[in-house]
Coordinates of C-alpha atoms in Angstrom, one line a residue:
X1 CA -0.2 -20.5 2.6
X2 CA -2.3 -20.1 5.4
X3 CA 0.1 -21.2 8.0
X4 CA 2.6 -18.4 7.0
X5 CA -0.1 -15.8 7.4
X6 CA 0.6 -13.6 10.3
X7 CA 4.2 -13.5 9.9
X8 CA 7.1 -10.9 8.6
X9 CA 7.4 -11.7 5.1
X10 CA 4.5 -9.4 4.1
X11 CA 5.9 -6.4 5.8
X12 CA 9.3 -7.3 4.9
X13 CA 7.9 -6.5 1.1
X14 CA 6.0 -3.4 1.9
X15 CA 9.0 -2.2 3.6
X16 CA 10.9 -3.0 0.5
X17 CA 8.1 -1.2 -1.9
X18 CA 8.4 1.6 0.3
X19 CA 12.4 2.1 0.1
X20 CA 12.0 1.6 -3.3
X21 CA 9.0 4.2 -3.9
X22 CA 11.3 6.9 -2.0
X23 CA 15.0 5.8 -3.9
X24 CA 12.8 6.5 -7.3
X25 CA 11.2 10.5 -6.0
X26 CA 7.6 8.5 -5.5
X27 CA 4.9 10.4 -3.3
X28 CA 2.6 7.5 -2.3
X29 CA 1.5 4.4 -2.7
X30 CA -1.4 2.6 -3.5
X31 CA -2.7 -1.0 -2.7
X32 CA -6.4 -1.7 -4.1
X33 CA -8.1 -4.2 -2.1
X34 CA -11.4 -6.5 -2.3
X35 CA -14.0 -4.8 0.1
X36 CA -14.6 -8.6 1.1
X37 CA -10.2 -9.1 1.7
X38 CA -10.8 -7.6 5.5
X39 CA -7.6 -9.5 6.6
X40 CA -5.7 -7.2 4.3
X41 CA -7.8 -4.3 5.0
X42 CA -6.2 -4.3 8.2
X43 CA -3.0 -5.1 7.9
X44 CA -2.6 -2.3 5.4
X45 CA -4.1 -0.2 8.1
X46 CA -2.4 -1.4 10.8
X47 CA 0.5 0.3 8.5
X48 CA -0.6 3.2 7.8
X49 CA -2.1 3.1 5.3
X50 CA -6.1 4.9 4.7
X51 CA -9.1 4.6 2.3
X52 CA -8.9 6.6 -0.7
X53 CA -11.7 9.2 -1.7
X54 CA -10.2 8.0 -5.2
X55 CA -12.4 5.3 -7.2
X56 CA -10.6 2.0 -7.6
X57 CA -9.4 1.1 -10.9
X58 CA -10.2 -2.8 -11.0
X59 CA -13.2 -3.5 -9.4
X60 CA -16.6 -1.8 -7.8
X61 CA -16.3 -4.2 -5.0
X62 CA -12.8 -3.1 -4.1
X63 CA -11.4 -0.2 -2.3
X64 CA -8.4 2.3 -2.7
X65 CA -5.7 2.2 0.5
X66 CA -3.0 4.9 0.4
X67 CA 0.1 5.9 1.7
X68 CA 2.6 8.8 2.0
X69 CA 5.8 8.5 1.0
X70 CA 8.6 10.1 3.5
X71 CA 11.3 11.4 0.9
X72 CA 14.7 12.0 1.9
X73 CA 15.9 14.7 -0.3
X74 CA 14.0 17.3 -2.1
X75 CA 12.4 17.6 -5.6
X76 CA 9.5 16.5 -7.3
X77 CA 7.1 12.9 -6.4
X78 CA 5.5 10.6 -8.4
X79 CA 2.8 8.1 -7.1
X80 CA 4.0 4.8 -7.5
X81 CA 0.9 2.0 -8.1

């Protein structure tokens, strides 16, 4: 709803995907985004998060947005989607 936008909830989640992607050995993540979305463009930004050299999957008018992963132990990563 447009009067929640600008609040916590939506970092609340990413910090939730995030803790999730490093419990489960993930490398990075990836959030695919409308070219036309530039609200979301920034906020994932504003994370951390940059533009993919990597051709998005769903749409040729969306872009690819990635980010690390910071593991705490060792072993090997997946990328979590």
């Amino acid at each position: 709803a447009p009067e929640k936008r600008g609040g916590s909830a939506a970092s609340c989640l990413i910090d939730e995907i995030f803790q999730w992607a490093s419990d489960n050995n993930f490398s990075r993540v990836k959030a695919e985004v409308e070219t036309s979305n530039s609200r979301a463009i920034r906020f994932y930004k504003k994370l951390g998060f940059t533009e993919s050299d990597d051709q998005a999957s769903h749409s040729s008018s969306s872009i690819l947005l990635t980010k690390d992963v910071e593991q705490v132990g060792a072993g090997d990563a997946e990328e979590a989607v």
